[in-house]
Amino acid sequence: MRDVTVMGGGVFGLAVAYACARRGARVTVHEARRIGAGASGGVVGALAPHVPEAWTPIKALQLEALAMAPDWWAGVAQAGGADPGYARVGRLQPLADAEAVARAEARGPGAAELWAGLGRWAVIDGAAAPGLRIASPSGRVVHDTLSARLHPRQACAALAAAVRALGGRIDEGTPHPPQTGPVVWATGWEGLSQAGIGGPVKGQAMILEHDAVGSPIVCDAGLFIVPHADGTVAVGSTSERDFTDATATDAQLEAVHARAVALCPDLAGARVRARWAGLRPRAASRQPVLGRWPGAPDRFVANGGFKIGFALAPLAGERMADLVLDGHADIPEAFAPPAPT
């Protein structure tokens, strides 16, 4: 049985740990604070494909991850007995004007080809859209059936439960632990900063008390509205490069809330249950960092999920397990950790 050490208890680290444990490795996860202490402890959890045009490796990788997500998260839930809050509920996007409607309709054939039957992209009347009412300026919305949601905190807890059920060990509050065997560094923005390959971007979000279970997620120019299965709706988020307090919420979040209510009038008057702020790991390359650290055969990096970490987690976990345990993996070269300077 091979020993594997994972540094970091966010979604990337836990996904790698789960994939390795499921293949029989003896896994230990060391988390300096607590599971989901960083960006993975957020509240939004929108999992959506990229626009079906100008295709790139990251778009293809995310599509593959979205395709495997239903079975993968079901396996996590079965292994550990905890619900990650995953469901493929689809997505609604308002369209601003006739030009936006025409662009969206033109993307339909591309979605049909690239998504290969995984989901449907259609422009429909906003009044006929399922779920939350949408105040679309044009009266039309994009409805895709490929997008999904999960609850980030529940997903991390479910992964941790699965790792433990498979014989893995998770140590919290261990900033400088011993390391055995191959080591996967998944330490979020701190790890990127220490390595000089990225840093933090702050995000703010909130949870509203409104029961819209089963409704599609709603997205509009950086705004995400995610109905969760627990009778709440998550709203986010900001994207801040300049900030003084990583955990404070402020008027920027209130502006996001106002946009959400304007877009989805059903949310007017919904009580704010909680506000959240945290730091996302953004690599300097703007791509995830997945691979072997240059010059260190038993050191690996799984980091830089930024805003799509939960969407990529199933594929990132499995491909990194391929690399760590088998020595090779189908990971785009663009995601390889950069050589030290």
XYZ file of N, CA and C in Angstrom, residues 87-213:
381
model
N -26.682 18.618 -7.592
C -27.813 18.312 -8.468
C -27.623 19.055 -9.782
N -27.902 18.379 -10.871
C -27.848 19.022 -12.186
C -29.201 19.689 -12.429
N -29.278 20.963 -12.114
C -30.545 21.697 -12.162
C -30.642 22.626 -13.367
N -29.538 22.805 -14.117
C -29.549 23.716 -15.251
C -29.258 25.148 -14.835
N -29.276 26.018 -15.835
C -28.907 27.420 -15.609
C -29.752 28.329 -16.487
N -30.082 29.514 -15.947
C -30.772 30.572 -16.695
C -29.864 31.793 -16.776
N -29.828 32.426 -17.955
C -29.052 33.650 -18.147
C -29.912 34.673 -18.876
N -30.147 35.836 -18.278
C -30.943 36.863 -18.966
C -30.197 37.422 -20.160
N -30.937 37.898 -21.137
C -30.351 38.490 -22.340
C -30.773 39.952 -22.424
N -29.803 40.820 -22.637
C -30.028 42.256 -22.476
C -30.863 42.870 -23.590
N -30.654 42.420 -24.839
C -31.317 43.074 -25.961
C -31.357 42.118 -27.151
N -31.857 42.625 -28.283
C -32.004 41.777 -29.466
C -30.659 41.247 -29.958
N -29.617 42.067 -29.843
C -28.282 41.614 -30.265
C -27.807 40.452 -29.405
N -28.028 40.544 -28.093
C -27.636 39.455 -27.201
C -28.440 38.190 -27.493
N -29.713 38.364 -27.834
C -30.540 37.212 -28.186
C -29.989 36.526 -29.435
N -29.620 37.320 -30.429
C -29.087 36.750 -31.672
C -27.781 35.999 -31.415
N -26.891 36.568 -30.582
C -25.626 35.890 -30.263
C -25.894 34.571 -29.545
N -26.821 34.593 -28.610
C -27.127 33.382 -27.860
C -27.713 32.301 -28.762
N -28.600 32.703 -29.674
C -29.181 31.719 -30.588
C -28.121 31.142 -31.507
N -27.140 31.964 -31.889
C -26.074 31.491 -32.772
C -25.164 30.479 -32.080
N -25.154 30.476 -30.752
C -24.301 29.540 -30.019
C -24.935 28.157 -29.866
N -26.191 28.039 -30.198
C -26.881 26.764 -30.045
C -26.216 25.608 -30.774
N -25.886 25.746 -32.083
C -25.229 24.636 -32.788
C -23.890 24.254 -32.181
N -23.132 25.251 -31.705
C -21.852 24.947 -31.072
C -22.035 24.131 -29.808
N -23.046 24.478 -29.012
C -23.328 23.710 -27.808
C -23.734 22.286 -28.158
N -24.557 22.140 -29.191
C -24.992 20.802 -29.585
C -23.806 19.939 -29.992
N -22.844 20.542 -30.697
C -21.669 19.788 -31.155
C -20.694 19.514 -30.016
N -20.318 20.556 -29.277
C -19.273 20.413 -28.264
C -19.758 19.676 -27.026
N -21.002 19.867 -26.657
C -21.516 19.212 -25.465
C -21.934 17.769 -25.726
N -22.017 17.390 -26.980
C -22.221 15.985 -27.378
C -23.381 15.319 -26.636
N -24.490 16.028 -26.553
C -25.674 15.446 -25.946
C -25.714 15.473 -24.433
N -24.703 16.055 -23.788
C -24.688 16.108 -22.325
C -25.745 17.067 -21.772
N -26.046 18.095 -22.540
C -27.009 19.082 -22.102
C -27.512 19.878 -23.287
N -28.539 20.657 -23.065
C -29.181 21.420 -24.138
C -29.031 22.910 -23.868
N -28.757 23.675 -24.917
C -28.674 25.136 -24.872
C -29.834 25.677 -25.705
N -30.690 26.489 -25.119
C -31.836 27.021 -25.855
C -32.145 28.428 -25.380
N -32.632 29.254 -26.287
C -33.135 30.586 -25.944
C -34.640 30.485 -25.851
N -35.186 30.865 -24.687
C -36.612 30.708 -24.439
C -37.190 32.013 -23.879
N -38.503 32.094 -23.849
C -39.165 33.236 -23.216
C -38.912 33.195 -21.715
N -38.549 34.340 -21.152
C -38.293 34.393 -19.722
C -39.495 33.978 -18.898
N -40.694 34.311 -19.376
C -41.899 33.966 -18.628
C -42.119 32.462 -18.557
N -41.533 31.721 -19.502
C -41.703 30.271 -19.530
C -40.557 29.538 -18.840
N -39.584 30.270 -18.323
C -38.421 29.647 -17.696
C -38.809 28.994 -16.383
N -38.234 27.842 -16.074
C -38.542 27.189 -14.799
C -37.869 27.898 -13.634
N -38.407 27.692 -12.429
C -37.742 28.185 -11.230
C -38.013 29.641 -10.930
N -37.011 30.321 -10.382
C -37.136 31.722 -9.994
C -37.527 32.592 -11.187
N -38.405 33.563 -10.956
C -38.761 34.506 -12.015
C -37.545 35.355 -12.378
N -37.365 35.568 -13.684
C -36.216 36.320 -14.181
C -36.705 37.607 -14.844
N -36.180 38.747 -14.398
C -36.511 40.034 -15.014
C -35.491 40.317 -16.116
N -35.656 39.656 -17.242
C -34.719 39.808 -18.355
C -35.108 41.025 -19.194
N -34.166 41.934 -19.482
C -34.506 43.149 -20.246
C -35.134 42.862 -21.603
N -34.680 41.783 -22.265
C -35.217 41.449 -23.578
C -36.455 40.570 -23.501
N -36.744 40.049 -22.306
C -37.822 39.088 -22.172
C -37.423 37.674 -22.529
N -36.157 37.491 -22.910
C -35.647 36.179 -23.318
C -34.490 35.783 -22.411
N -34.287 34.471 -22.257
C -33.199 33.955 -21.436
C -32.586 32.746 -22.125
N -31.321 32.496 -21.811
C -30.698 31.222 -22.172
C -31.030 30.215 -21.090
N -31.442 29.044 -21.509
C -31.655 27.940 -20.568
C -30.769 26.785 -21.004
N -29.772 26.438 -20.152
C -28.995 25.238 -20.448
C -29.276 24.203 -19.374
N -29.218 22.937 -19.765
C -29.539 21.847 -18.839
C -28.304 21.105 -18.364
N -27.105 21.597 -18.709
C -25.863 20.948 -18.303
C -25.366 21.460 -16.949
N -25.657 22.698 -16.621
C -25.139 23.296 -15.393
C -25.722 22.610 -14.155
N -24.979 22.728 -13.058
C -25.371 22.067 -11.815
C -25.016 22.956 -10.635
N -25.457 22.515 -9.459
C -25.058 23.205 -8.238
C -24.660 22.170 -7.204
N -23.812 22.593 -6.276
C -23.559 21.837 -5.061
C -23.342 22.828 -3.931
N -23.353 22.316 -2.719
C -23.128 23.182 -1.568
C -21.666 23.041 -1.168
N -20.836 24.087 -1.334
C -19.397 23.930 -1.103
C -19.040 23.340 0.254
N -19.643 23.830 1.311
C -19.296 23.319 2.644
C -19.716 21.863 2.797
N -20.906 21.534 2.314
C -21.350 20.143 2.376
C -20.451 19.254 1.523
N -20.013 19.754 0.364
C -19.178 18.954 -0.524
C -17.834 18.639 0.130
N -17.233 19.626 0.798
C -15.962 19.374 1.488
C -16.163 18.385 2.637
N -17.250 18.551 3.387
C -17.524 17.615 4.479
C -17.762 16.210 3.946
N -18.452 16.097 2.804
C -18.714 14.788 2.212
C -17.421 14.134 1.739
N -16.529 14.918 1.134
C -15.243 14.378 0.707
C -14.416 13.919 1.900
N -14.396 14.718 2.956
C -13.644 14.332 4.150
C -14.199 13.034 4.739
N -15.528 12.912 4.788
C -16.139 11.687 5.305
C -15.780 10.491 4.433
N -15.749 10.687 3.118
C -15.401 9.600 2.206
C -13.950 9.172 2.381
N -13.043 10.155 2.534
C -11.635 9.825 2.741
C -11.466 9.001 4.012
N -12.108 9.421 5.075
C -12.007 8.683 6.345
C -12.606 7.283 6.214
N -13.751 7.179 5.520
C -14.393 5.878 5.368
C -13.520 4.911 4.573
N -12.682 5.452 3.700
C -11.781 4.627 2.899
C -10.449 4.376 3.597
N -10.365 4.734 4.873
C -9.159 4.458 5.642
C -8.172 5.591 5.701
N -8.506 6.730 5.102
C -7.601 7.871 5.130
C -7.650 8.600 6.462
N -6.648 9.422 6.681
C -6.549 10.199 7.912
C -6.571 11.681 7.560
N -7.299 12.453 8.340
C -7.346 13.902 8.137
C -6.964 14.575 9.444
N -5.881 15.323 9.400
C -5.410 16.077 10.560
C -5.670 17.554 10.337
N -6.434 18.160 11.218
C -6.697 19.592 11.141
C -5.874 20.324 12.198
N -5.506 21.562 11.886
C -4.690 22.334 12.797
C -3.251 21.881 12.833
N -2.724 21.425 11.701
C -1.341 20.938 11.621
C -0.586 21.734 10.559
N -0.060 22.915 10.905
C 0.605 23.741 9.894
C 1.955 23.211 9.428
N 2.655 22.414 10.239
C 3.985 21.915 9.858
C 4.091 20.420 10.166
N 3.338 19.599 9.452
C 3.289 18.175 9.768
C 4.424 17.400 9.092
N 4.662 16.163 9.526
C 5.573 15.277 8.796
C 4.934 14.877 7.467
N 5.774 14.565 6.505
C 5.292 14.209 5.167
C 5.857 12.852 4.781
N 4.973 11.957 4.333
C 5.371 10.601 3.981
C 4.983 10.308 2.539
N 5.934 9.748 1.786
C 5.659 9.369 0.414
C 5.484 10.566 -0.487
N 4.837 10.404 -1.639
C 4.555 11.547 -2.506
C 3.712 12.581 -1.769
N 3.985 13.847 -2.014
C 3.271 14.929 -1.344
C 2.578 15.800 -2.389
N 1.291 16.002 -2.215
C 0.501 16.871 -3.091
C 0.212 18.160 -2.343
N 0.673 19.274 -2.895
C 0.459 20.573 -2.276
C -0.804 21.199 -2.859
N -1.796 21.369 -1.998
C -3.076 21.955 -2.400
C -3.456 22.999 -1.359
N -2.560 23.960 -1.161
C -2.645 24.884 -0.027
C -3.202 26.253 -0.393
N -3.987 26.318 -1.475
C -4.719 27.535 -1.780
C -3.831 28.725 -2.093
N -4.372 29.906 -1.825
C -3.664 31.120 -2.222
C -2.336 31.257 -1.502
N -2.241 30.767 -0.235
C -0.960 30.868 0.463
C 0.136 30.091 -0.274
N -0.217 28.896 -0.748
C 0.758 28.101 -1.483
C 1.187 28.757 -2.779
N 0.221 29.326 -3.502
C 0.569 30.034 -4.733
C 1.484 31.213 -4.446
N 1.176 31.953 -3.394
C 1.987 33.127 -3.051
C 3.390 32.728 -2.635
N 3.508 31.709 -1.790
C 4.822 31.269 -1.336
C 5.690 30.785 -2.485
N 5.060 30.155 -3.481
C 5.809 29.664 -4.636
C 6.042 30.747 -5.682
N 5.427 31.910 -5.509
C 5.581 32.990 -6.473
C 4.859 32.760 -7.775
N 3.772 31.984 -7.743
C 3.063 31.661 -8.990
C 1.601 32.091 -8.945
N 1.241 32.957 -8.003
C -0.132 33.431 -7.931
C -0.406 34.069 -6.594
N -1.684 34.263 -6.298
C -2.052 34.904 -5.053
C -3.548 34.926 -4.864
N -4.025 35.761 -3.939
C -5.449 35.741 -3.580
C -6.294 36.756 -4.336
N -7.548 36.401 -4.536
C -8.587 37.322 -4.987
C -9.762 37.148 -4.032
N -10.173 38.231 -3.416
C -11.245 38.152 -2.429
C -12.612 38.026 -3.099
N -13.472 37.260 -2.457
C -14.855 37.165 -2.891
C -15.790 37.311 -1.712
N -16.964 37.879 -1.940
C -17.999 38.005 -0.917
C -19.305 37.406 -1.444
N -20.042 36.763 -0.549
C -21.313 36.153 -0.927
C -22.220 36.125 0.293
N -23.481 35.748 0.076
C -24.431 35.675 1.186
C -25.420 34.539 0.966
N -26.102 34.167 2.052
C -27.138 33.139 2.016
C -28.463 33.784 2.389
N -29.463 33.601 1.524
C -30.811 34.110 1.775
C -31.740 32.967 2.144
N -32.697 33.257 3.005
C -33.704 32.264 3.349
C -34.850 32.354 2.350
N -34.788 31.483 1.368
C -35.841 31.426 0.344
C -35.824 30.026 -0.247
N -36.937 29.363 -0.238
C -37.015 27.979 -0.702
C -37.318 27.957 -2.200
N -36.290 27.632 -2.988
C -36.463 27.484 -4.437
C -35.817 26.179 -4.880
N -35.983 25.143 -4.069
C -35.338 23.856 -4.315
C -35.702 23.331 -5.698
